[in-house]
Amino acid sequence: MIELLKQKKKRTNGIKHCEIGWQSKLLSNSTYYRPCESQVLRLDTTIFETSRGTRMVHDRPDGRNPNQLRPLVCARGLLHRADGSARWSQDNTIVIAAVYGPKAISGRRENPARAVLEVIWKPKMGMAGPSEREAEFILKRTLEYIVLTAMHPNTAISVIIQVVSDDGGALSCAMNAACSALVDAGIPLKGLIAAVTCAVDKDGVIYLDPINKEEKEFHGHACLVFPGKPMSSFAPAGLALDSEPIERGIVTSVTKGILSAEDYLNCLERSRAASVKIAEFARSSLEKAQRGVELVVAS
Amino acid sequence: MTEHEHAASVGEDVELEAFRRLYPLEFLEKFLKDGVRPDGRPLGRARSTLISVGSLPHAEGSAMVKLGNTTMLAGVKLEVMTPSVDFPDEGRIVVDFQMPAICSPHVRPGRQSELEPVVSEQIRNALSSSMMVDLRELNIAPGKAAWMAYLDVYCLDSDGSLLDAALLATAAALADLKLPEVAVTDDGKVLPASSDVQEHRSLKNIQSKRLKLGKIPMALTCAVHPKYILPDPTAEEEAILKTTITVLTDFSGQLFSLYKPGGEVLASTSTVQDCFALAKYRGKELQKIFNNAVIDAEADDAMVED
């Protein structure tokens, strides 16, 4: 399937170049997205229970219920100089990811066995500090899980993350954007990943996809990344977890603040459920885009 | 012939060191199958841990931690600052973690190691979420003066589980920290306690004290293999397995944070729970070592004062 994507990608190149006019439109209007490559998803899950019996549930500033994600928008192929790019937004958190490569590198960093991944995180304003460096490290190690680096030895793949606006959950937003951008660049991947952030208050109530204000107020929050459900017919045996399907495994877990063991395990369950929805969204937006391309090519 | 069998048959012929370099994973797995680790420990045990407190004479608090070969040196220097308007009765702790080129062959002089910002962010996160130090303890005169503590952690030898050692050194240095005796004037000027009282009639003396510590954070890094969990990995094990989970708890085993930055192996819920259990066990072990080191230092203090 990956090879197929790559071929399709090549065919799309012609179209991309015709759309330079559309580029400027995008920059002037940040809410614009290409309809055939994007899709809006709203999750209206109302099932809700707390871990320690019935508890007061805080009203969320934007009127969501604790189990609700913000509307997701994913657009791909918007930077024509990059090999692949994606813009992923969760309401007011917007991240653009660009992928360059596989490209030649030389010197010490070159690895004869596999491609080298490098991640550059550009904050919304100012210089990148230690927290951005940490995010780069986490993102790099996470993407190493999905990228089949052994297929392009002696090369480098760079992923550049530009935070356009941050209203909470920028890390998980960047993970999703980077994953879509890698697909857009036609880099061979093992699968997709889906990242979710969730916050926990003092009573153990879990709020999915918190905004900045909630992240600060609440006890702790966690950014969790799960692999997407594999769709291929062959199951990579080495990846399966003992008695658990692959999509339940944790790729990355980064937490801030205090999370007790019980809260953490609850967070895991809740974000696993949400990650399934996000993975579905990412996959369907990807498939739609491929279909759109096919239509254009055919006509 | 599978790769594994091939590696095994070759293993008999080539010398041990060559086998170790050419087939690092197979080399490690051969040990793990027998329930030992390459350095001779049983699977679930951490390396021997040594804490010595008060090793730097010019720092207000210091500690040196050895975790196997991994060596960390932490020191706290104090400075007087004007507290911020929002928190007039709070001081500040600034954490800096450094990996000089001498600590590992993978760090090159003049270049920041990739791990430096990661570890320092984790220490900062651990200090703020455990609330180990109440920042109000660093207060001198509300709204006028407070202590600013510069906490520097240096890695002298990097042999895996950096955060575990760095956090232990941080905690021990803060436990060792002694705020000096000072005198404060009415307008918030801080003078050394020995200055002449006659000159400033409104001088108020503040006694020297140690910080009251809250819950003390600790970290346990576990390298994850699909079949085994190895607590407190060496640099070699970390490099071979490429996946680590770091559990941040206090000594009683109460979880603060679980940190898994990607990696090749997925963690299942049961892996996570196993790590919690390992951290709880390690917490008990560390608490003894930590308390002994700190109590020893305090006893030394008392002897000097007598």
Coordinates of C-alpha atoms in Angstrom, one line a residue:
Chain A
M1 CA 0.0 0.0 0.0
I2 CA 2.9 2.3 0.8
E3 CA 4.4 1.7 -2.6
L4 CA 1.0 2.5 -4.1
L5 CA 0.9 5.8 -2.1
K6 CA 4.2 6.6 -3.4
Q7 CA 3.2 6.2 -7.0
K8 CA 0.1 8.2 -6.5
K9 CA 2.2 10.9 -4.9
K10 CA 4.3 11.1 -8.0
R11 CA 1.2 11.6 -10.1
T12 CA 0.1 14.4 -7.8
N13 CA 3.2 16.4 -8.3
G14 CA 1.9 17.9 -11.6
I15 CA -1.2 19.1 -9.9
K16 CA 0.7 20.7 -7.0
H17 CA 2.6 23.0 -9.3
C18 CA -0.5 24.4 -10.9
E19 CA -1.7 25.6 -7.6
I20 CA 0.8 28.4 -6.7
G21 CA -2.0 30.9 -6.9
W22 CA -3.9 28.9 -4.4
Q23 CA -0.9 29.1 -2.0
S24 CA -1.2 32.8 -1.5
K25 CA -4.9 32.4 -0.8
L26 CA -4.0 30.0 1.9
L27 CA -1.6 32.3 3.6
S28 CA -4.0 35.2 3.6
N29 CA -6.8 33.1 5.0
S30 CA -5.8 30.6 7.6
T31 CA -9.1 28.9 7.8
Y32 CA -9.1 27.9 4.2
Y33 CA -8.5 24.3 3.4
R34 CA -8.7 22.3 0.2
P35 CA -12.0 20.5 0.4
C36 CA -10.9 17.3 -1.4
E37 CA -7.9 16.8 0.9
S38 CA -9.5 17.8 4.2
Q39 CA -12.4 16.8 6.2
V40 CA -13.9 18.1 9.4
L41 CA -14.8 15.7 12.2
R42 CA -16.7 16.4 15.3
L43 CA -17.0 13.8 18.0
D44 CA -20.2 13.8 19.9
T45 CA -19.6 11.1 22.4
T46 CA -21.8 11.6 25.4
I47 CA -21.0 8.4 27.3
F48 CA -19.2 9.5 30.4
E49 CA -18.3 8.0 33.7
T50 CA -15.8 9.0 36.4
S51 CA -13.3 6.7 37.9
R52 CA -14.2 7.4 41.6
G53 CA -18.0 7.3 41.4
T54 CA -20.2 10.3 40.5
R55 CA -18.3 13.6 40.5
M56 CA -18.9 17.1 39.6
V57 CA -17.8 17.7 36.1
H58 CA -16.4 21.1 35.4
D59 CA -17.9 23.1 32.6
R60 CA -15.3 23.5 29.9
P61 CA -14.6 26.9 28.7
D62 CA -15.6 26.1 25.1
G63 CA -18.8 24.2 26.1
R64 CA -17.6 20.7 25.3
N65 CA -18.2 17.6 27.4
P66 CA -15.2 15.9 28.9
N67 CA -15.2 13.2 26.3
Q68 CA -15.3 15.5 23.3
L69 CA -12.4 16.4 21.1
R70 CA -12.1 19.7 19.3
P71 CA -13.0 19.7 15.6
L72 CA -10.1 18.3 13.6
V73 CA -9.0 19.7 10.2
C74 CA -6.2 18.1 8.2
A75 CA -4.9 19.5 4.9
R76 CA -2.0 18.1 3.0
G77 CA 0.3 19.2 0.2
L78 CA 0.2 22.9 0.9
L79 CA 3.9 23.8 0.7
H80 CA 5.1 23.2 -2.9
R81 CA 8.8 23.3 -2.1
A82 CA 8.6 20.6 0.5
D83 CA 8.5 17.0 -0.4
G84 CA 5.5 16.6 1.8
S85 CA 3.5 18.9 4.1
A86 CA 0.4 18.9 6.3
R87 CA -1.5 21.3 8.4
W88 CA -3.3 19.8 11.3
S89 CA -5.5 21.8 13.5
Q90 CA -7.6 21.2 16.5
D91 CA -9.6 24.3 16.7
N92 CA -7.1 27.0 17.8
T93 CA -4.1 24.8 18.0
I94 CA -2.6 24.8 14.5
V95 CA 0.6 23.1 13.4
I96 CA 2.2 22.9 10.0
A97 CA 4.6 20.1 9.3
A98 CA 7.0 19.9 6.3
V99 CA 9.0 16.9 5.3
Y100 CA 12.1 17.0 3.2
G101 CA 13.9 13.9 2.0
P102 CA 15.1 11.3 1.9
K103 CA 18.1 13.5 0.9
A104 CA 21.8 13.0 0.8
I105 CA 23.9 13.7 3.9
S106 CA 27.5 13.3 4.6
G107 CA 29.8 13.3 7.5
R108 CA 29.4 11.9 11.0
R109 CA 25.6 11.7 11.0
E110 CA 25.4 9.4 8.0
N111 CA 24.3 6.0 8.9
P112 CA 25.1 3.1 6.5
A113 CA 22.3 1.0 7.8
R114 CA 19.3 3.4 7.9
A115 CA 18.0 6.8 7.2
V116 CA 18.6 9.5 9.8
L117 CA 15.6 11.4 11.1
E118 CA 15.9 14.9 12.1
V119 CA 13.2 17.1 13.6
I120 CA 13.2 20.8 13.9
W121 CA 10.6 22.5 16.1
K122 CA 9.9 26.1 15.4
P123 CA 7.8 27.8 18.1
K124 CA 5.2 30.4 17.3
M125 CA 7.5 33.2 18.3
G126 CA 11.0 33.6 19.7
M127 CA 13.9 31.2 19.8
A128 CA 13.6 27.5 20.5
G129 CA 14.4 26.8 24.1
P130 CA 14.9 23.6 26.1
S131 CA 11.3 22.6 26.0
E132 CA 11.2 22.8 22.2
R133 CA 14.4 20.7 22.2
E134 CA 12.7 18.2 24.3
A135 CA 9.7 18.1 22.0
E136 CA 12.1 17.6 19.0
F137 CA 13.6 14.6 20.8
I138 CA 10.2 13.1 21.7
L139 CA 8.9 13.6 18.1
K140 CA 12.0 12.1 16.6
R141 CA 11.9 9.0 18.7
T142 CA 8.2 8.7 18.0
L143 CA 8.5 9.0 14.3
E144 CA 11.4 6.5 14.3
Y145 CA 8.7 4.0 15.4
I146 CA 6.7 4.3 12.1
V147 CA 9.3 5.3 9.5
L148 CA 10.9 2.4 7.8
T149 CA 14.4 3.9 8.0
A150 CA 16.2 0.8 6.8
M151 CA 14.7 1.4 3.3
H152 CA 16.8 4.5 2.6
P153 CA 20.3 4.0 4.1
N154 CA 22.8 6.9 4.1
T155 CA 20.1 9.6 3.8
A156 CA 18.3 12.0 6.0
I157 CA 14.7 12.8 6.4
S158 CA 13.9 16.1 8.0
V159 CA 10.7 17.0 9.6
I160 CA 10.0 20.7 10.3
I161 CA 7.3 21.6 12.7
Q162 CA 6.0 25.1 12.7
V163 CA 3.5 26.0 15.4
V164 CA 1.0 28.4 14.0
S165 CA -1.0 28.9 17.1
D166 CA -0.9 27.0 20.4
D167 CA -4.1 26.6 22.4
G168 CA -3.1 23.4 24.2
G169 CA -2.0 20.0 22.9
A170 CA 0.6 21.3 20.5
L171 CA 2.7 18.2 20.9
S172 CA 0.0 15.8 20.0
C173 CA -1.1 18.1 17.2
A174 CA 2.5 18.1 15.8
M175 CA 2.7 14.3 16.0
N176 CA -0.5 14.0 13.9
A177 CA 0.7 16.7 11.5
A178 CA 4.1 15.1 11.1
C179 CA 2.5 11.7 10.4
S180 CA 0.3 13.1 7.7
A181 CA 3.2 15.1 6.2
L182 CA 5.3 11.9 6.0
V183 CA 2.5 10.2 4.2
D184 CA 2.2 13.2 1.9
A185 CA 6.0 13.0 1.2
G186 CA 5.6 9.3 0.2
I187 CA 8.1 8.1 2.9
P188 CA 7.6 4.4 3.5
L189 CA 5.9 3.9 6.8
K190 CA 5.1 0.9 9.0
G191 CA 1.7 2.4 9.8
L192 CA 0.1 5.5 11.1
I193 CA 0.1 7.0 14.6
A194 CA -2.6 8.9 16.4
A195 CA -1.8 11.3 19.3
V196 CA -4.2 12.5 22.0
T197 CA -3.8 14.8 24.9
C198 CA -5.9 14.5 28.0
A199 CA -6.0 16.3 31.3
V200 CA -7.1 15.0 34.8
D201 CA -8.5 17.1 37.5
K202 CA -8.2 16.5 41.3
D203 CA -11.3 14.2 41.3
G204 CA -9.9 12.0 38.6
V205 CA -12.2 13.2 35.9
I206 CA -10.6 13.0 32.5
Y207 CA -11.0 15.8 30.0
L208 CA -9.9 15.0 26.4
D209 CA -8.0 17.4 24.3
P210 CA -7.7 20.2 26.8
I211 CA -7.2 23.8 25.8
N212 CA -4.3 25.9 27.2
K213 CA -6.3 27.2 30.1
E214 CA -7.4 23.7 31.1
E215 CA -3.9 22.4 30.9
K216 CA -2.7 25.0 33.3
E217 CA -5.6 24.6 35.8
F218 CA -5.8 20.9 36.0
H219 CA -3.8 18.5 38.1
G220 CA -1.9 17.0 35.3
H221 CA -2.1 16.2 31.6
A222 CA -0.7 13.4 29.4
C223 CA 0.1 13.3 25.7
L224 CA -0.3 9.7 24.5
V225 CA 0.5 8.2 21.1
F226 CA -0.9 5.0 19.8
P227 CA -0.3 3.2 16.6
G228 CA -3.1 3.1 14.1
K229 CA -4.9 -0.2 13.5
P230 CA -3.0 -2.1 10.9
M231 CA -5.1 -2.6 7.8
S232 CA -2.7 -4.8 5.9
S233 CA -3.5 -8.5 5.6
F234 CA -0.2 -9.7 7.0
A235 CA 0.4 -9.2 10.7
P236 CA 3.9 -8.3 11.6
A237 CA 4.5 -10.9 14.2
G238 CA 7.4 -9.2 16.0
L239 CA 5.2 -6.2 16.7
A240 CA 2.3 -7.9 18.4
L241 CA 2.1 -7.5 22.1
D242 CA 1.4 -10.4 24.4
S243 CA -2.3 -11.0 24.0
E244 CA -3.0 -7.3 23.2
P245 CA -3.6 -6.1 19.6
I246 CA -1.0 -3.6 18.3
E247 CA -3.2 -0.6 18.3
R248 CA -3.5 -0.9 22.1
G249 CA 0.3 -0.5 22.6
I250 CA 1.8 2.8 23.8
V251 CA 4.2 4.4 21.4
T252 CA 4.8 7.5 23.4
S253 CA 3.7 8.8 26.7
V254 CA 4.6 12.3 28.0
T255 CA 3.0 13.6 31.2
K256 CA 3.2 16.9 33.0
G257 CA 2.0 17.5 36.5
I258 CA 0.7 14.8 38.9
L259 CA -1.0 11.7 37.6
S260 CA -1.6 8.9 40.1
A261 CA -1.3 5.4 38.8
E262 CA -5.1 5.0 38.7
D263 CA -5.5 8.3 36.8
Y264 CA -2.8 7.3 34.4
L265 CA -4.5 4.0 33.6
N266 CA -7.8 5.7 33.2
C267 CA -6.2 8.2 30.9
L268 CA -4.8 5.4 28.8
E269 CA -8.2 3.8 28.3
R270 CA -9.9 7.1 27.5
S271 CA -7.2 8.2 25.1
R272 CA -7.1 4.8 23.4
A273 CA -10.7 5.2 22.5
A274 CA -10.2 8.7 21.3
S275 CA -7.1 7.7 19.3
V276 CA -9.2 5.2 17.4
K277 CA -11.3 8.1 16.2
I278 CA -8.4 10.2 15.3
A279 CA -6.7 7.4 13.4
E280 CA -9.9 6.8 11.5
F281 CA -10.1 10.5 10.7
A282 CA -6.5 10.6 9.5
R283 CA -6.9 7.5 7.4
S284 CA -10.2 8.7 5.8
S285 CA -8.8 12.1 5.1
L286 CA -5.9 10.4 3.4
E287 CA -8.0 8.1 1.4
K288 CA -10.3 10.9 0.3
A289 CA -7.3 12.8 -0.9
Q290 CA -6.1 9.8 -2.9
R291 CA -9.5 9.4 -4.4
G292 CA -9.6 13.1 -5.2
V293 CA -6.3 12.9 -6.9
E294 CA -7.4 9.9 -8.9
L295 CA -10.5 11.9 -10.1
V296 CA -8.3 14.8 -11.2
V297 CA -5.9 12.5 -13.0
A298 CA -8.7 10.7 -14.8
S299 CA -10.5 13.8 -16.0
Chain B
M1 CA 18.3 -20.4 8.6
T2 CA 16.9 -17.5 10.6
E3 CA 19.1 -14.5 11.4
H4 CA 19.0 -15.6 15.1
E5 CA 20.3 -19.1 14.4
H6 CA 22.9 -17.8 12.1
A7 CA 24.1 -15.4 14.7
A8 CA 24.2 -18.1 17.3
S9 CA 26.3 -20.5 15.1
V10 CA 28.7 -17.7 14.2
G11 CA 28.9 -16.8 17.9
E12 CA 30.8 -19.9 18.7
D13 CA 33.6 -19.1 16.3
V14 CA 34.1 -15.4 16.7
E15 CA 35.6 -14.0 19.8
L16 CA 33.3 -12.6 22.5
E17 CA 34.1 -9.0 21.8
A18 CA 33.5 -9.3 18.1
F19 CA 30.2 -11.1 18.7
R20 CA 29.2 -8.3 21.1
R21 CA 29.9 -5.7 18.5
L22 CA 28.4 -7.4 15.5
Y23 CA 25.3 -8.9 17.0
P24 CA 24.6 -6.7 20.0
L25 CA 20.9 -7.7 20.3
E26 CA 21.7 -11.4 20.1
F27 CA 24.5 -10.9 22.6
L28 CA 22.1 -9.3 25.0
E29 CA 19.4 -11.8 24.5
K30 CA 21.7 -14.7 25.2
F31 CA 22.3 -13.2 28.7
L32 CA 18.6 -12.4 29.3
K33 CA 17.6 -15.9 28.4
D34 CA 19.6 -17.1 31.4
G35 CA 18.2 -14.5 33.7
V36 CA 21.3 -12.3 34.0
R37 CA 22.4 -9.0 32.5
P38 CA 25.8 -8.5 30.7
D39 CA 27.2 -6.8 33.9
G40 CA 26.2 -9.8 36.1
R41 CA 23.1 -8.4 37.7
P42 CA 19.9 -10.4 37.9
L43 CA 17.2 -9.1 35.5
G44 CA 15.2 -6.9 37.9
R45 CA 17.9 -5.3 40.0
A46 CA 19.3 -1.8 39.8
R47 CA 23.0 -1.1 40.0
S48 CA 24.6 -0.3 43.3
T49 CA 23.8 3.3 44.3
L50 CA 26.0 5.6 46.3
I51 CA 25.1 9.1 47.5
S52 CA 27.6 11.4 49.1
V53 CA 26.3 14.7 50.4
G54 CA 28.2 18.0 50.8
S55 CA 31.0 17.2 48.5
L56 CA 31.5 20.8 47.2
P57 CA 32.8 23.2 49.8
H58 CA 31.8 26.4 48.0
A59 CA 28.3 25.4 47.1
E60 CA 25.5 25.9 49.7
G61 CA 24.3 22.4 49.0
S62 CA 25.8 19.7 47.0
A63 CA 25.7 16.0 46.3
M64 CA 27.4 13.4 44.2
V65 CA 25.6 10.3 43.1
K66 CA 27.0 7.1 41.6
L67 CA 24.6 4.7 40.0
G68 CA 26.9 1.9 38.8
N69 CA 29.2 3.9 36.5
T70 CA 26.9 6.8 35.9
T71 CA 28.1 9.7 38.0
M72 CA 26.3 12.9 38.7
L73 CA 27.4 16.0 40.6
A74 CA 24.8 18.5 41.7
G75 CA 25.4 21.8 43.4
V76 CA 23.2 24.7 44.6
K77 CA 24.4 28.3 44.7
L78 CA 22.3 30.9 46.3
E79 CA 21.7 34.5 45.3
V80 CA 19.4 37.2 46.6
M81 CA 16.7 38.4 44.2
T82 CA 13.7 40.6 44.3
P83 CA 10.6 38.3 44.1
S84 CA 8.1 38.8 41.3
V85 CA 5.0 40.9 42.0
D86 CA 2.7 37.9 41.4
F87 CA 4.4 35.7 44.0
P88 CA 6.0 38.1 46.5
D89 CA 6.8 35.4 49.1
E90 CA 8.3 32.9 46.8
G91 CA 11.9 32.3 45.8
R92 CA 13.0 30.5 42.6
I93 CA 14.9 27.4 41.7
V94 CA 16.7 27.4 38.3
V95 CA 17.7 24.0 37.1
D96 CA 20.5 23.4 34.6
F97 CA 21.7 20.0 33.5
Q98 CA 25.0 19.7 31.6
M99 CA 26.7 17.0 29.8
P100 CA 30.3 18.0 29.2
A101 CA 32.3 16.1 26.5
I102 CA 34.2 14.1 29.2
C103 CA 31.1 12.1 30.1
S104 CA 30.7 10.0 27.1
P105 CA 32.3 9.2 23.7
H106 CA 29.0 10.3 22.0
V107 CA 29.2 13.9 23.2
R108 CA 31.4 16.1 21.2
P109 CA 33.1 19.2 22.7
G110 CA 31.3 22.4 22.0
R111 CA 28.1 20.8 21.0
Q112 CA 25.1 20.3 23.1
S113 CA 24.1 16.7 23.6
E114 CA 20.6 15.8 22.5
L115 CA 19.8 14.5 25.9
E116 CA 20.7 17.7 27.8
P117 CA 17.5 19.6 27.3
V118 CA 15.4 16.4 27.8
V119 CA 16.9 15.6 31.2
S120 CA 16.8 19.2 32.5
E121 CA 13.1 19.5 31.4
Q122 CA 12.3 16.3 33.2
I123 CA 14.1 17.5 36.4
R124 CA 12.2 20.7 36.3
N125 CA 8.9 18.9 35.7
A126 CA 9.7 16.5 38.6
L127 CA 10.5 19.3 41.0
S128 CA 7.4 21.3 40.2
S129 CA 4.9 18.4 40.1
S130 CA 6.2 16.7 43.3
M131 CA 6.3 20.1 45.1
M132 CA 9.4 18.8 46.9
V133 CA 10.5 22.3 47.8
D134 CA 7.9 24.8 48.9
L135 CA 9.2 27.9 47.2
R136 CA 7.9 30.0 50.1
E137 CA 10.7 28.4 52.1
L138 CA 13.1 30.5 50.0
N139 CA 11.5 33.7 51.2
I140 CA 13.6 36.3 53.1
A141 CA 11.5 39.4 53.3
P142 CA 8.1 39.2 51.6
G143 CA 8.0 41.4 48.4
K144 CA 11.5 42.6 49.0
A145 CA 14.0 39.7 49.0
A146 CA 14.0 36.0 48.3
W147 CA 16.6 33.3 47.5
M148 CA 17.3 32.4 44.0
A149 CA 18.8 28.9 43.9
Y150 CA 20.9 27.9 40.9
L151 CA 20.9 24.2 40.8
D152 CA 23.5 22.8 38.4
V153 CA 23.7 19.1 37.7
Y154 CA 26.8 17.9 35.9
C155 CA 27.1 14.5 34.3
L156 CA 30.6 13.2 34.9
D157 CA 30.1 9.7 33.5
S158 CA 27.2 8.8 31.3
D159 CA 26.5 5.1 31.5
G160 CA 22.7 5.0 31.1
S161 CA 19.7 5.9 33.3
L162 CA 20.8 9.6 33.4
L163 CA 17.5 10.9 34.7
D164 CA 17.5 8.5 37.7
A165 CA 21.0 9.6 38.8
A166 CA 20.4 13.3 38.0
L167 CA 17.2 13.4 39.9
L168 CA 18.7 11.7 42.9
A169 CA 21.6 14.1 42.9
T170 CA 19.1 17.0 42.6
A171 CA 17.1 15.8 45.6
A172 CA 20.2 15.1 47.7
A173 CA 21.7 18.5 46.9
L174 CA 18.4 20.2 47.9
A175 CA 18.3 18.2 51.1
D176 CA 21.8 19.3 51.8
L177 CA 21.1 22.9 51.1
K178 CA 21.5 25.2 54.1
L179 CA 20.2 28.7 53.8
P180 CA 22.8 31.0 55.4
E181 CA 22.2 33.2 58.3
V182 CA 21.5 36.7 57.1
A183 CA 20.4 40.1 58.4
V184 CA 17.6 42.1 56.7
T185 CA 17.1 45.8 56.9
D186 CA 13.6 47.4 56.8
D187 CA 13.9 48.2 53.1
G188 CA 14.8 44.6 52.2
K189 CA 18.5 44.9 51.9
V190 CA 20.1 41.6 52.7
L191 CA 23.4 41.6 54.5
P192 CA 25.7 38.9 55.8
A193 CA 24.8 38.1 59.5
S194 CA 28.3 39.2 60.7
S195 CA 27.8 42.8 59.6
D196 CA 27.8 45.4 62.3
V197 CA 24.4 45.7 64.0
Q198 CA 25.1 49.2 65.3
E199 CA 25.0 50.8 61.8
H200 CA 21.5 49.5 61.0
R201 CA 19.2 49.8 63.9
S202 CA 16.3 48.2 62.1
L203 CA 18.3 45.1 61.4
K204 CA 16.5 41.7 61.7
N205 CA 18.4 38.5 61.9
I206 CA 17.3 35.4 60.0
Q207 CA 18.6 32.1 61.3
S208 CA 20.3 29.7 59.1
K209 CA 18.0 26.8 58.2
R210 CA 17.6 23.7 56.1
L211 CA 14.7 23.4 53.7
K212 CA 11.7 21.4 54.7
L213 CA 11.3 18.9 52.0
G214 CA 7.9 17.6 50.8
K215 CA 7.6 14.4 48.7
I216 CA 10.9 13.5 47.2
P217 CA 10.7 12.5 43.5
M218 CA 12.7 9.6 42.1
A219 CA 12.9 8.2 38.7
L220 CA 13.4 4.6 37.4
T221 CA 14.3 4.1 33.8
C222 CA 13.4 0.7 32.4
A223 CA 14.7 -0.5 29.0
V224 CA 12.0 -2.5 27.3
H225 CA 12.5 -5.6 25.3
P226 CA 9.4 -7.4 23.9
K227 CA 9.9 -10.1 26.5
Y228 CA 11.9 -8.5 29.3
I229 CA 11.9 -5.3 31.3
L230 CA 15.3 -4.2 32.5
P231 CA 15.3 -1.6 35.2
D232 CA 18.3 0.8 35.4
P233 CA 19.8 0.0 32.0
T234 CA 23.5 0.7 31.2
A235 CA 24.3 2.9 28.2
E236 CA 25.0 -0.3 26.2
E237 CA 21.6 -1.8 27.0
E238 CA 19.9 1.5 26.2
A239 CA 21.6 1.7 22.9
I240 CA 20.7 -1.9 22.0
L241 CA 17.1 -1.9 23.1
K242 CA 16.3 1.7 21.9
T243 CA 13.1 1.8 24.0
T244 CA 12.9 3.2 27.5
I245 CA 10.1 3.9 29.9
T246 CA 10.9 6.3 32.8
V247 CA 8.6 6.1 35.8
L248 CA 8.6 9.2 38.1
T249 CA 7.3 8.5 41.6
D250 CA 8.0 9.5 45.1
F251 CA 9.7 7.1 47.5
S252 CA 6.4 5.6 48.6
G253 CA 5.7 4.6 45.0
Q254 CA 3.0 7.2 44.2
L255 CA 3.2 8.0 40.5
F256 CA 3.8 11.5 39.2
S257 CA 4.6 10.9 35.6
L258 CA 5.3 8.2 33.0
Y259 CA 7.7 9.1 30.3
K260 CA 8.2 7.0 27.2
P261 CA 9.6 8.9 24.3
G262 CA 8.8 6.7 21.3
G263 CA 11.1 3.8 20.6
E264 CA 10.9 0.6 18.7
V265 CA 8.9 -1.5 21.2
L266 CA 5.3 -0.7 22.1
A267 CA 4.3 -0.8 25.8
S268 CA 1.2 -2.6 26.8
T269 CA -0.8 -1.8 29.9
S270 CA 0.8 -4.8 31.6
T271 CA 4.3 -3.5 30.8
V272 CA 3.3 -0.2 32.3
Q273 CA 2.0 -1.9 35.5
D274 CA 5.2 -4.0 35.7
C275 CA 7.2 -0.7 35.6
F276 CA 5.1 0.7 38.3
A277 CA 5.8 -2.3 40.5
L278 CA 9.6 -2.1 39.8
A279 CA 9.6 1.6 40.7
K280 CA 7.8 0.9 43.9
Y281 CA 10.4 -1.7 44.9
R282 CA 13.2 0.6 43.9
G283 CA 11.6 3.5 45.9
K284 CA 11.9 1.5 49.1
E285 CA 15.5 0.7 48.3
L286 CA 16.4 4.3 47.5
Q287 CA 14.7 5.8 50.5
K288 CA 17.0 3.9 52.8
I289 CA 20.1 4.9 50.9
F290 CA 18.9 8.5 50.6
N291 CA 18.0 8.8 54.3
N292 CA 21.3 7.3 55.4
A293 CA 23.2 9.8 53.3
V294 CA 21.3 12.8 54.4
I295 CA 21.2 11.8 58.1
D296 CA 25.0 11.1 58.0
A297 CA 25.5 14.7 56.7
E298 CA 23.3 16.2 59.3
A299 CA 25.1 14.3 62.0
D300 CA 28.4 15.7 60.7
D301 CA 26.8 19.1 60.9
A302 CA 25.9 18.6 64.5
M303 CA 29.4 17.5 65.3
V304 CA 30.9 20.6 63.8
E305 CA 28.5 22.9 65.7
D306 CA 29.4 21.1 69.0

